[in-house]
mmCIF file with all atom_site columns, C-alpha atoms in Angstrom:
data_model
loop_
_atom_site.group_PDB
_atom_site.id
_atom_site.type_symbol
_atom_site.label_atom_id
_atom_site.label_alt_id
_atom_site.label_comp_id
_atom_site.label_asym_id
_atom_site.label_entity_id
_atom_site.label_seq_id
_atom_site.pdbx_PDB_ins_code
_atom_site.Cartn_x
_atom_site.Cartn_y
_atom_site.Cartn_z
_atom_site.occupancy
_atom_site.B_iso_or_equiv
_atom_site.pdbx_formal_charge
_atom_site.auth_seq_id
_atom_site.auth_comp_id
_atom_site.auth_asym_id
_atom_site.auth_atom_id
_atom_site.pdbx_PDB_model_num
ATOM 1   C CA . MET A 1 1   ? 0.041   -0.075  0.026  1.00 57.00 ? 1255 MET A CA 1
ATOM 2   C CA . ASP A 1 2   ? 1.346   3.331   -1.048 1.00 63.00 ? 1256 ASP A CA 1
ATOM 3   C CA . LEU A 1 3   ? 0.860   5.753   1.914  1.00 61.00 ? 1257 LEU A CA 1
ATOM 4   C CA . THR A 1 4   ? 1.455   8.710   -0.297 1.00 69.00 ? 1258 THR A CA 1
ATOM 5   C CA . GLN A 1 5   ? -1.676  8.071   -2.450 1.00 76.00 ? 1259 GLN A CA 1
ATOM 6   C CA . GLY A 1 6   ? -5.065  9.110   -1.633 1.00 74.00 ? 1260 GLY A CA 1
ATOM 7   C CA . THR A 1 7   ? -7.077  12.337  -0.824 1.00 82.00 ? 1261 THR A CA 1
ATOM 8   C CA . ALA A 1 8   ? -5.923  14.700  1.694  1.00 81.00 ? 1262 ALA A CA 1
ATOM 9   C CA . LYS A 1 9   ? -8.672  13.415  4.124  1.00 80.00 ? 1263 LYS A CA 1
ATOM 10  C CA . GLN A 1 10  ? -7.410  9.879   3.631  1.00 79.00 ? 1264 GLN A CA 1
ATOM 11  C CA . LYS A 1 11  ? -3.864  10.729  4.267  1.00 80.00 ? 1265 LYS A CA 1
ATOM 12  C CA . ASN A 1 12  ? -4.724  12.689  7.427  1.00 83.00 ? 1266 ASN A CA 1
ATOM 13  C CA . ASP A 1 13  ? -6.992  9.856   8.613  1.00 82.00 ? 1267 ASP A CA 1
ATOM 14  C CA . ARG A 1 14  ? -4.102  7.582   8.230  1.00 86.00 ? 1268 ARG A CA 1
ATOM 15  C CA . ALA A 1 15  ? -1.665  10.014  10.037 1.00 85.00 ? 1269 ALA A CA 1
ATOM 16  C CA . LYS A 1 16  ? -4.061  10.265  13.012 1.00 88.00 ? 1270 LYS A CA 1
ATOM 17  C CA . LYS A 1 17  ? -4.377  6.309   13.162 1.00 89.00 ? 1271 LYS A CA 1
ATOM 18  C CA . MET A 1 18  ? -0.595  5.982   13.080 1.00 92.00 ? 1272 MET A CA 1
ATOM 19  C CA . MET A 1 19  ? 0.000   8.582   15.933 1.00 94.00 ? 1273 MET A CA 1
ATOM 20  C CA . LEU A 1 20  ? -2.514  6.609   18.048 1.00 92.00 ? 1274 LEU A CA 1
ATOM 21  C CA . TRP A 1 21  ? -0.569  3.458   17.456 1.00 94.00 ? 1275 TRP A CA 1
ATOM 22  C CA . PHE A 1 22  ? 2.750   5.294   18.373 1.00 95.00 ? 1276 PHE A CA 1
ATOM 23  C CA . GLY A 1 23  ? 1.199   6.255   21.509 1.00 94.00 ? 1277 GLY A CA 1
ATOM 24  C CA . ILE A 1 24  ? -0.142  2.783   22.302 1.00 95.00 ? 1278 ILE A CA 1
ATOM 25  C CA . VAL A 1 25  ? 3.275   1.220   21.546 1.00 95.00 ? 1279 VAL A CA 1
ATOM 26  C CA . SER A 1 26  ? 4.862   3.727   23.919 1.00 95.00 ? 1280 SER A CA 1
ATOM 27  C CA . LEU A 1 27  ? 2.378   2.786   26.627 1.00 94.00 ? 1281 LEU A CA 1
ATOM 28  C CA . ILE A 1 28  ? 2.996   -0.806  26.102 1.00 95.00 ? 1282 ILE A CA 1
ATOM 29  C CA . MET A 1 29  ? 6.793   -0.284  26.378 1.00 96.00 ? 1283 MET A CA 1
ATOM 30  C CA . GLY A 1 30  ? 6.137   1.533   29.641 1.00 93.00 ? 1284 GLY A CA 1
ATOM 31  C CA . PHE A 1 31  ? 4.067   -1.343  31.234 1.00 93.00 ? 1285 PHE A CA 1
ATOM 32  C CA . ALA A 1 32  ? 6.493   -3.848  29.827 1.00 94.00 ? 1286 ALA A CA 1
ATOM 33  C CA . GLY A 1 33  ? 9.114   -2.121  31.965 1.00 94.00 ? 1287 GLY A CA 1
ATOM 34  C CA . TRP A 1 34  ? 7.054   -2.260  34.992 1.00 92.00 ? 1288 TRP A CA 1
ATOM 35  C CA . THR A 1 35  ? 6.041   -5.865  34.590 1.00 93.00 ? 1289 THR A CA 1
ATOM 36  C CA . SER A 1 36  ? 9.821   -6.762  33.970 1.00 94.00 ? 1290 SER A CA 1
ATOM 37  C CA . ALA A 1 37  ? 10.784  -4.982  37.211 1.00 92.00 ? 1291 ALA A CA 1
ATOM 38  C CA . TYR A 1 38  ? 8.071   -6.987  38.891 1.00 90.00 ? 1292 TYR A CA 1
ATOM 39  C CA . ILE A 1 39  ? 9.438   -10.280 37.645 1.00 92.00 ? 1293 ILE A CA 1
ATOM 40  C CA . VAL A 1 40  ? 13.183  -9.245  38.647 1.00 92.00 ? 1294 VAL A CA 1
ATOM 41  C CA . SER A 1 41  ? 11.885  -8.169  41.978 1.00 89.00 ? 1295 SER A CA 1
ATOM 42  C CA . SER A 1 42  ? 9.955   -11.390 42.742 1.00 87.00 ? 1296 SER A CA 1
ATOM 43  C CA . LYS A 1 43  ? 13.438  -12.983 43.330 1.00 88.00 ? 1297 LYS A CA 1
ATOM 44  C CA . ARG A 1 44  ? 13.877  -10.874 46.509 1.00 86.00 ? 1298 ARG A CA 1
ATOM 45  C CA . THR A 1 45  ? 13.587  -12.633 49.904 1.00 83.00 ? 1299 THR A CA 1
ATOM 46  C CA . ASP A 1 46  ? 10.873  -10.182 51.215 1.00 80.00 ? 1300 ASP A CA 1
ATOM 47  C CA . TRP A 1 47  ? 8.560   -10.899 48.092 1.00 81.00 ? 1301 TRP A CA 1
ATOM 48  C CA . ILE A 1 48  ? 5.070   -12.108 49.158 1.00 79.00 ? 1302 ILE A CA 1
ATOM 49  C CA . SER A 1 49  ? 4.355   -15.075 47.124 1.00 77.00 ? 1303 SER A CA 1
ATOM 50  C CA . ASP A 1 50  ? 0.861   -15.964 48.528 1.00 78.00 ? 1304 ASP A CA 1
ATOM 51  C CA . LEU A 1 51  ? -0.904  -12.623 48.056 1.00 76.00 ? 1305 LEU A CA 1
ATOM 52  C CA . GLU A 1 52  ? -4.508  -12.808 47.093 1.00 82.00 ? 1306 GLU A CA 1
ATOM 53  C CA . LEU A 1 53  ? -5.620  -10.070 44.700 1.00 86.00 ? 1307 LEU A CA 1
ATOM 54  C CA . PRO A 1 54  ? -8.837  -8.112  45.810 1.00 90.00 ? 1308 PRO A CA 1
ATOM 55  C CA . GLN A 1 55  ? -11.989 -9.484  44.626 1.00 92.00 ? 1309 GLN A CA 1
ATOM 56  C CA . ALA A 1 56  ? -12.856 -6.021  43.281 1.00 94.00 ? 1310 ALA A CA 1
ATOM 57  C CA . PHE A 1 57  ? -10.106 -6.368  40.736 1.00 93.00 ? 1311 PHE A CA 1
ATOM 58  C CA . ILE A 1 58  ? -11.870 -9.379  39.325 1.00 94.00 ? 1312 ILE A CA 1
ATOM 59  C CA . TRP A 1 59  ? -15.319 -7.506  39.117 1.00 97.00 ? 1313 TRP A CA 1
ATOM 60  C CA . SER A 1 60  ? -13.450 -4.511  37.607 1.00 96.00 ? 1314 SER A CA 1
ATOM 61  C CA . THR A 1 61  ? -12.070 -6.823  34.935 1.00 96.00 ? 1315 THR A CA 1
ATOM 62  C CA . ALA A 1 62  ? -15.401 -8.034  34.054 1.00 97.00 ? 1316 ALA A CA 1
ATOM 63  C CA . THR A 1 63  ? -16.699 -4.428  33.979 1.00 97.00 ? 1317 THR A CA 1
ATOM 64  C CA . ILE A 1 64  ? -13.985 -3.261  31.629 1.00 97.00 ? 1318 ILE A CA 1
ATOM 65  C CA . VAL A 1 65  ? -14.451 -6.134  29.295 1.00 97.00 ? 1319 VAL A CA 1
ATOM 66  C CA . LEU A 1 66  ? -18.122 -5.380  29.121 1.00 98.00 ? 1320 LEU A CA 1
ATOM 67  C CA . SER A 1 67  ? -17.484 -1.791  28.480 1.00 98.00 ? 1321 SER A CA 1
ATOM 68  C CA . SER A 1 68  ? -15.325 -2.791  25.361 1.00 97.00 ? 1322 SER A CA 1
ATOM 69  C CA . LEU A 1 69  ? -18.438 -4.753  24.244 1.00 98.00 ? 1323 LEU A CA 1
ATOM 70  C CA . THR A 1 70  ? -20.680 -1.802  24.479 1.00 98.00 ? 1324 THR A CA 1
ATOM 71  C CA . TYR A 1 71  ? -18.230 0.389   22.565 1.00 98.00 ? 1325 TYR A CA 1
ATOM 72  C CA . ILE A 1 72  ? -18.331 -2.242  19.743 1.00 97.00 ? 1326 ILE A CA 1
ATOM 73  C CA . LEU A 1 73  ? -22.069 -2.161  19.824 1.00 98.00 ? 1327 LEU A CA 1
ATOM 74  C CA . ALA A 1 74  ? -21.961 1.736   19.721 1.00 97.00 ? 1328 ALA A CA 1
ATOM 75  C CA . LYS A 1 75  ? -19.726 1.625   16.675 1.00 97.00 ? 1329 LYS A CA 1
ATOM 76  C CA . ASN A 1 76  ? -21.844 -0.901  14.900 1.00 97.00 ? 1330 ASN A CA 1
ATOM 77  C CA . ALA A 1 77  ? -24.970 1.038   15.533 1.00 97.00 ? 1331 ALA A CA 1
ATOM 78  C CA . VAL A 1 78  ? -23.338 4.251   14.126 1.00 96.00 ? 1332 VAL A CA 1
ATOM 79  C CA . LYS A 1 79  ? -22.371 2.168   11.109 1.00 96.00 ? 1333 LYS A CA 1
ATOM 80  C CA . LYS A 1 80  ? -25.911 1.081   10.643 1.00 96.00 ? 1334 LYS A CA 1
ATOM 81  C CA . ASN A 1 81  ? -26.898 4.837   11.006 1.00 95.00 ? 1335 ASN A CA 1
ATOM 82  C CA . ASN A 1 82  ? -28.755 4.137   14.384 1.00 96.00 ? 1336 ASN A CA 1
ATOM 83  C CA . GLN A 1 83  ? -27.524 7.164   16.081 1.00 95.00 ? 1337 GLN A CA 1
ATOM 84  C CA . ARG A 1 84  ? -29.777 7.053   19.124 1.00 96.00 ? 1338 ARG A CA 1
ATOM 85  C CA . LEU A 1 85  ? -28.653 3.336   19.898 1.00 97.00 ? 1339 LEU A CA 1
ATOM 86  C CA . GLY A 1 86  ? -25.121 4.431   19.273 1.00 96.00 ? 1340 GLY A CA 1
ATOM 87  C CA . THR A 1 87  ? -25.443 7.278   21.905 1.00 97.00 ? 1341 THR A CA 1
ATOM 88  C CA . LEU A 1 88  ? -27.071 4.921   24.366 1.00 98.00 ? 1342 LEU A CA 1
ATOM 89  C CA . PHE A 1 89  ? -24.242 2.384   24.105 1.00 98.00 ? 1343 PHE A CA 1
ATOM 90  C CA . LEU A 1 90  ? -21.521 5.171   24.351 1.00 98.00 ? 1344 LEU A CA 1
ATOM 91  C CA . LEU A 1 91  ? -23.311 6.237   27.514 1.00 98.00 ? 1345 LEU A CA 1
ATOM 92  C CA . ALA A 1 92  ? -23.278 2.748   28.781 1.00 98.00 ? 1346 ALA A CA 1
ATOM 93  C CA . THR A 1 93  ? -19.499 2.626   27.961 1.00 98.00 ? 1347 THR A CA 1
ATOM 94  C CA . LEU A 1 94  ? -18.903 5.828   30.008 1.00 98.00 ? 1348 LEU A CA 1
ATOM 95  C CA . GLY A 1 95  ? -20.821 4.484   32.933 1.00 98.00 ? 1349 GLY A CA 1
ATOM 96  C CA . LEU A 1 96  ? -18.913 1.056   33.002 1.00 98.00 ? 1350 LEU A CA 1
ATOM 97  C CA . GLY A 1 97  ? -15.763 3.025   32.794 1.00 97.00 ? 1351 GLY A CA 1
ATOM 98  C CA . GLY A 1 98  ? -16.740 4.972   35.894 1.00 97.00 ? 1352 GLY A CA 1
ATOM 99  C CA . ILE A 1 99  ? -17.586 1.690   37.527 1.00 97.00 ? 1353 ILE A CA 1
ATOM 100 C CA . PHE A 1 100 ? -14.175 0.355   36.773 1.00 97.00 ? 1354 PHE A CA 1
ATOM 101 C CA . ILE A 1 101 ? -12.488 3.043   38.272 1.00 97.00 ? 1355 ILE A CA 1
ATOM 102 C CA . GLY A 1 102 ? -14.711 2.847   41.409 1.00 97.00 ? 1356 GLY A CA 1
ATOM 103 C CA . LEU A 1 103 ? -14.021 -0.915  41.583 1.00 97.00 ? 1357 LEU A CA 1
ATOM 104 C CA . GLN A 1 104 ? -10.242 -0.236  41.349 1.00 96.00 ? 1358 GLN A CA 1
ATOM 105 C CA . PHE A 1 105 ? -10.511 2.062   44.458 1.00 95.00 ? 1359 PHE A CA 1
ATOM 106 C CA . VAL A 1 106 ? -12.643 -0.508  46.269 1.00 96.00 ? 1360 VAL A CA 1
ATOM 107 C CA . GLY A 1 107 ? -9.730  -3.039  45.447 1.00 93.00 ? 1361 GLY A CA 1
ATOM 108 C CA . PHE A 1 108 ? -7.183  -0.601  46.883 1.00 91.00 ? 1362 PHE A CA 1
ATOM 109 C CA . SER A 1 109 ? -9.315  -0.344  50.102 1.00 93.00 ? 1363 SER A CA 1
ATOM 110 C CA . GLN A 1 110 ? -9.424  -4.025  50.377 1.00 91.00 ? 1364 GLN A CA 1
ATOM 111 C CA . MET A 1 111 ? -5.679  -4.307  50.087 1.00 87.00 ? 1365 MET A CA 1
ATOM 112 C CA . LEU A 1 112 ? -5.413  -1.591  52.896 1.00 87.00 ? 1366 LEU A CA 1
ATOM 113 C CA . GLU A 1 113 ? -7.813  -3.433  55.052 1.00 88.00 ? 1367 GLU A CA 1
ATOM 114 C CA . ASN A 1 114 ? -5.607  -6.585  54.715 1.00 83.00 ? 1368 ASN A CA 1
ATOM 115 C CA . GLY A 1 115 ? -2.695  -4.481  55.802 1.00 80.00 ? 1369 GLY A CA 1
ATOM 116 C CA . TYR A 1 116 ? -0.870  -4.123  52.610 1.00 78.00 ? 1370 TYR A CA 1
ATOM 117 C CA . TYR A 1 117 ? 0.378   -0.465  51.811 1.00 77.00 ? 1371 TYR A CA 1
ATOM 118 C CA . PHE A 1 118 ? 2.060   1.281   49.088 1.00 76.00 ? 1372 PHE A CA 1
ATOM 119 C CA . THR A 1 119 ? 4.826   2.757   51.035 1.00 78.00 ? 1373 THR A CA 1
ATOM 120 C CA . GLY A 1 120 ? 5.983   2.940   54.794 1.00 76.00 ? 1374 GLY A CA 1
ATOM 121 C CA . PRO A 1 121 ? 7.180   0.576   57.222 1.00 76.00 ? 1375 PRO A CA 1
ATOM 122 C CA . THR A 1 122 ? 4.527   -2.008  56.826 1.00 71.00 ? 1376 THR A CA 1
ATOM 123 C CA . SER A 1 123 ? 4.719   -1.891  52.917 1.00 74.00 ? 1377 SER A CA 1
ATOM 124 C CA . ASN A 1 124 ? 6.019   -4.628  50.737 1.00 80.00 ? 1378 ASN A CA 1
ATOM 125 C CA . ILE A 1 125 ? 7.855   -4.381  47.308 1.00 83.00 ? 1379 ILE A CA 1
ATOM 126 C CA . LYS A 1 126 ? 5.166   -6.571  45.639 1.00 83.00 ? 1380 LYS A CA 1
ATOM 127 C CA . MET A 1 127 ? 2.275   -4.485  46.864 1.00 85.00 ? 1381 MET A CA 1
ATOM 128 C CA . SER A 1 128 ? 4.099   -1.399  45.809 1.00 85.00 ? 1382 SER A CA 1
ATOM 129 C CA . TYR A 1 129 ? 4.000   -2.721  42.302 1.00 88.00 ? 1383 TYR A CA 1
ATOM 130 C CA . VAL A 1 130 ? 0.491   -3.848  42.459 1.00 87.00 ? 1384 VAL A CA 1
ATOM 131 C CA . PHE A 1 131 ? -0.632  -0.370  43.618 1.00 89.00 ? 1385 PHE A CA 1
ATOM 132 C CA . LEU A 1 132 ? 1.692   1.289   41.004 1.00 90.00 ? 1386 LEU A CA 1
ATOM 133 C CA . ILE A 1 133 ? 0.671   -0.667  38.127 1.00 91.00 ? 1387 ILE A CA 1
ATOM 134 C CA . ALA A 1 134 ? -3.097  -0.430  38.831 1.00 92.00 ? 1388 ALA A CA 1
ATOM 135 C CA . ALA A 1 135 ? -2.794  3.301   39.714 1.00 93.00 ? 1389 ALA A CA 1
ATOM 136 C CA . VAL A 1 136 ? -1.037  4.053   36.467 1.00 94.00 ? 1390 VAL A CA 1
ATOM 137 C CA . HIS A 1 137 ? -3.610  1.998   34.503 1.00 94.00 ? 1391 HIS A CA 1
ATOM 138 C CA . ILE A 1 138 ? -6.310  4.121   36.333 1.00 95.00 ? 1392 ILE A CA 1
ATOM 139 C CA . VAL A 1 139 ? -4.682  7.188   34.991 1.00 95.00 ? 1393 VAL A CA 1
ATOM 140 C CA . HIS A 1 140 ? -4.722  5.914   31.454 1.00 95.00 ? 1394 HIS A CA 1
ATOM 141 C CA . VAL A 1 141 ? -8.480  4.992   31.929 1.00 96.00 ? 1395 VAL A CA 1
ATOM 142 C CA . VAL A 1 142 ? -9.134  8.460   32.839 1.00 96.00 ? 1396 VAL A CA 1
ATOM 143 C CA . ALA A 1 143 ? -7.622  9.565   29.668 1.00 96.00 ? 1397 ALA A CA 1
ATOM 144 C CA . GLY A 1 144 ? -9.686  6.898   27.924 1.00 96.00 ? 1398 GLY A CA 1
ATOM 145 C CA . ILE A 1 145 ? -12.814 8.495   29.507 1.00 97.00 ? 1399 ILE A CA 1
ATOM 146 C CA . ILE A 1 146 ? -11.841 11.906  28.508 1.00 97.00 ? 1400 ILE A CA 1
ATOM 147 C CA . SER A 1 147 ? -11.550 10.771  24.903 1.00 97.00 ? 1401 SER A CA 1
ATOM 148 C CA . LEU A 1 148 ? -14.954 8.838   25.272 1.00 97.00 ? 1402 LEU A CA 1
ATOM 149 C CA . LEU A 1 149 ? -16.422 12.042  26.421 1.00 97.00 ? 1403 LEU A CA 1
ATOM 150 C CA . VAL A 1 150 ? -15.154 13.909  23.345 1.00 97.00 ? 1404 VAL A CA 1
ATOM 151 C CA . VAL A 1 151 ? -16.471 11.056  21.201 1.00 97.00 ? 1405 VAL A CA 1
ATOM 152 C CA . LEU A 1 152 ? -19.898 11.307  22.951 1.00 97.00 ? 1406 LEU A CA 1
ATOM 153 C CA . VAL A 1 153 ? -20.155 15.146  22.490 1.00 96.00 ? 1407 VAL A CA 1
ATOM 154 C CA . GLN A 1 154 ? -19.305 14.723  18.844 1.00 96.00 ? 1408 GLN A CA 1
ATOM 155 C CA . GLN A 1 155 ? -21.929 11.891  18.454 1.00 96.00 ? 1409 GLN A CA 1
ATOM 156 C CA . LEU A 1 156 ? -24.509 14.233  20.240 1.00 95.00 ? 1410 LEU A CA 1
ATOM 157 C CA . ARG A 1 157 ? -23.532 16.689  17.570 1.00 95.00 ? 1411 ARG A CA 1
ATOM 158 C CA . SER A 1 158 ? -24.250 14.224  14.890 1.00 93.00 ? 1412 SER A CA 1
ATOM 159 C CA . LYS A 1 159 ? -20.711 14.268  13.675 1.00 95.00 ? 1413 LYS A CA 1
ATOM 160 C CA . TYR A 1 160 ? -20.447 10.588  13.034 1.00 95.00 ? 1414 TYR A CA 1
ATOM 161 C CA . THR A 1 161 ? -22.118 8.993   10.146 1.00 93.00 ? 1415 THR A CA 1
ATOM 162 C CA . PRO A 1 162 ? -21.424 5.598   8.435  1.00 93.00 ? 1416 PRO A CA 1
ATOM 163 C CA . GLU A 1 163 ? -19.066 7.467   6.194  1.00 91.00 ? 1417 GLU A CA 1
ATOM 164 C CA . ASN A 1 164 ? -17.207 9.506   8.787  1.00 92.00 ? 1418 ASN A CA 1
ATOM 165 C CA . MET A 1 165 ? -16.315 7.621   11.912 1.00 93.00 ? 1419 MET A CA 1
ATOM 166 C CA . LEU A 1 166 ? -12.679 8.284   12.451 1.00 94.00 ? 1420 LEU A CA 1
ATOM 167 C CA . GLY A 1 167 ? -13.159 9.962   15.904 1.00 95.00 ? 1421 GLY A CA 1
ATOM 168 C CA . LEU A 1 168 ? -15.281 6.990   16.912 1.00 96.00 ? 1422 LEU A CA 1
ATOM 169 C CA . GLU A 1 169 ? -12.893 4.546   15.659 1.00 96.00 ? 1423 GLU A CA 1
ATOM 170 C CA . LEU A 1 170 ? -9.758  6.164   17.310 1.00 96.00 ? 1424 LEU A CA 1
ATOM 171 C CA . GLY A 1 171 ? -11.673 6.320   20.709 1.00 96.00 ? 1425 GLY A CA 1
ATOM 172 C CA . ALA A 1 172 ? -12.779 2.743   20.412 1.00 97.00 ? 1426 ALA A CA 1
ATOM 173 C CA . THR A 1 173 ? -9.168  1.550   19.452 1.00 96.00 ? 1427 THR A CA 1
ATOM 174 C CA . PHE A 1 174 ? -7.757  3.347   22.561 1.00 97.00 ? 1428 PHE A CA 1
ATOM 175 C CA . TRP A 1 175 ? -10.522 1.952   24.867 1.00 97.00 ? 1429 TRP A CA 1
ATOM 176 C CA . HIS A 1 176 ? -10.183 -1.530  23.594 1.00 97.00 ? 1430 HIS A CA 1
ATOM 177 C CA . PHE A 1 177 ? -6.175  -1.175  24.218 1.00 97.00 ? 1431 PHE A CA 1
ATOM 178 C CA . LEU A 1 178 ? -6.976  -0.269  27.850 1.00 96.00 ? 1432 LEU A CA 1
ATOM 179 C CA . ASP A 1 179 ? -9.312  -3.335  28.147 1.00 97.00 ? 1433 ASP A CA 1
ATOM 180 C CA . ILE A 1 180 ? -6.712  -5.677  26.676 1.00 97.00 ? 1434 ILE A CA 1
ATOM 181 C CA . LEU A 1 181 ? -3.932  -3.962  28.886 1.00 96.00 ? 1435 LEU A CA 1
ATOM 182 C CA . TRP A 1 182 ? -5.875  -4.526  32.077 1.00 96.00 ? 1436 TRP A CA 1
ATOM 183 C CA . VAL A 1 183 ? -6.673  -8.083  31.339 1.00 96.00 ? 1437 VAL A CA 1
ATOM 184 C CA . TYR A 1 184 ? -2.995  -8.682  30.611 1.00 95.00 ? 1438 TYR A CA 1
ATOM 185 C CA . LEU A 1 185 ? -2.109  -6.913  33.932 1.00 94.00 ? 1439 LEU A CA 1
ATOM 186 C CA . ILE A 1 186 ? -4.590  -8.799  36.146 1.00 93.00 ? 1440 ILE A CA 1
ATOM 187 C CA . LEU A 1 187 ? -3.450  -12.295 34.676 1.00 93.00 ? 1441 LEU A CA 1
ATOM 188 C CA . PHE A 1 188 ? 0.223   -11.270 34.947 1.00 92.00 ? 1442 PHE A CA 1
ATOM 189 C CA . MET A 1 189 ? -0.202  -10.263 38.713 1.00 88.00 ? 1443 MET A CA 1
ATOM 190 C CA . TYR A 1 190 ? -2.363  -13.476 39.313 1.00 87.00 ? 1444 TYR A CA 1
ATOM 191 C CA . PHE A 1 191 ? -0.077  -15.883 37.666 1.00 87.00 ? 1445 PHE A CA 1
ATOM 192 C CA . VAL A 1 192 ? 3.439   -14.332 38.433 1.00 83.00 ? 1446 VAL A CA 1
ATOM 193 C CA . LYS A 1 193 ? 3.698   -15.099 42.114 1.00 78.00 ? 1447 LYS A CA 1
#
């Protein structure tokens, strides 16, 4: 495929998609660094190997997976020119994103109740990693919610049509990345003892 060919709009759309993928790859590298440090640190003598992750993290995982499904349904509805249904699914995605963040904080509270802290004399390196990885992911979900709000506002302004869905597609790609990233992180923390 010759990327120099096409209309100015097609070139602009390709450039925006490429910039999103550059950002996603840089985020992958950051989380790869943290998970690599987690693995290296797991050889320490003070590493807790029998840690149970909070139940709220499991529920938040189901919530974010469901939110990706509602984003897909929103995109499909707009493709079929069903703007009202697309808007409803975008609102559902937004609500599920908020629930995900709330459940993450419930998970943090559960860890604190079990005596696990991020820093201080009673902290542990493994818990510090769990708190850090989950908190940084939350920051990215907040960025995803901001992008979702932009998509939602544009949807309410009737910007998206079956022929013009770039913003919706970019927002969905980022949201699905956040979903897949969290599933990877929770499985990583569950299986790497």
